[in-house]
C-alpha positions in Angstrom: -2.2 40.8 -19.1 -2.9 38.7 -22.2 -1.2 35.5 -20.9 -3.9 33.2 -19.5 -1.4 31.9 -16.9 -0.6 35.4 -15.7 -4.3 36.3 -15.6 -5.1 33.1 -13.6 -2.2 33.9 -11.1 -3.4 37.5 -10.7 -7.0 36.3 -10.2 -5.8 33.9 -7.5 -3.9 36.7 -5.8 -7.0 38.9 -5.8 -9.1 36.1 -4.4 -6.6 35.6 -1.6 -6.7 39.4 -1.0 -10.5 39.4 -0.8 -10.5 36.5 1.7 -7.7 37.9 3.8 -9.2 41.4 4.0 -12.7 40.0 5.0 -11.0 38.5 8.1 -9.0 41.7 8.7 -12.0 43.9 8.5 -14.0 41.7 10.9 -11.1 41.8 13.3 -10.7 45.6 12.9 -14.5 46.1 13.5 -14.2 44.2 16.8 -11.1 46.0 17.9 -12.6 49.5 17.1 -15.2 48.6 19.7 -12.9 47.0 22.3 -10.2 49.6 21.8 -7.5 47.2 23.0 -4.4 49.3 22.1 -1.8 46.5 21.3 -4.3 44.4 19.3 -5.7 47.4 17.4 -2.2 48.5 16.5 -1.2 45.0 15.4 -4.3 44.6 13.2 -3.8 48.0 11.6 -0.2 47.0 10.9 -1.3 43.8 9.2 -3.9 45.8 7.1 -1.2 48.3 6.2 1.1 45.6 4.9 -1.7 44.1 2.8 -2.7 47.5 1.4 1.0 48.3 0.6 1.6 44.9 -1.1 -1.3 45.4 -3.4 -0.8 49.1 -4.0 -4.1 50.2 -2.5 -3.1 53.8 -1.9 -6.4 55.2 -0.4 -6.6 52.3 2.0 -3.0 52.5 2.9 -3.2 56.2 3.7 -6.0 55.7 6.2 -4.4 52.7 7.8 -1.1 54.6 8.2 -2.9 57.4 10.0 -4.8 55.1 12.3 -1.7 53.1 13.1 0.3 56.2 13.8 -2.3 57.4 16.3 -2.4 53.9 18.0 1.4 53.9 18.2 1.3 57.3 19.9 -1.3 56.1 22.4 -4.1 58.2 21.0 -6.6 55.4 20.7 -9.7 57.7 20.2 -8.1 59.3 17.1 -7.0 55.8 15.9 -10.6 54.6 16.2 -11.9 57.8 14.4 -9.5 57.1 11.5 -10.1 53.3 11.7 -13.9 53.6 11.2 -13.1 55.0 7.7 -11.2 51.9 6.7 -14.1 49.5 6.1 -16.0 51.8 3.7 -12.8 52.4 1.6 -12.2 48.7 1.6 -15.8 48.0 0.4 -15.3 50.4 -2.6 -12.0 48.8 -3.4 -13.4 45.3 -3.1 -16.2 46.1 -5.5 -13.8 47.5 -8.1 -11.6 44.4 -7.8 -14.5 42.1 -8.1 -15.7 43.9 -11.2 -12.3 43.9 -12.8 -11.4 40.3 -12.0 -14.9 38.7 -11.9 -14.1 36.8 -8.7 
């Protein structure tokens, strides 16, 4: 990406991703404690969409598993997978911040 406009657009998108995921992870942390099935599944679905849109494969894989368990009514397994999401996101966020100097 040598075009300054393209780089600025991408940086804006990454900034939006970082802000959105901060909220999503806060919500997820709360729902992993409350274990409200419908809300947990809905939040996982939102995170799955964000991860897919940005091509975040490792994050997407975890969220797909956690959401699958939630859909099947296995909330304990969903929570067990869900607690792995935040650390993967933190690693991803750090890499994005390094690369895009946000």
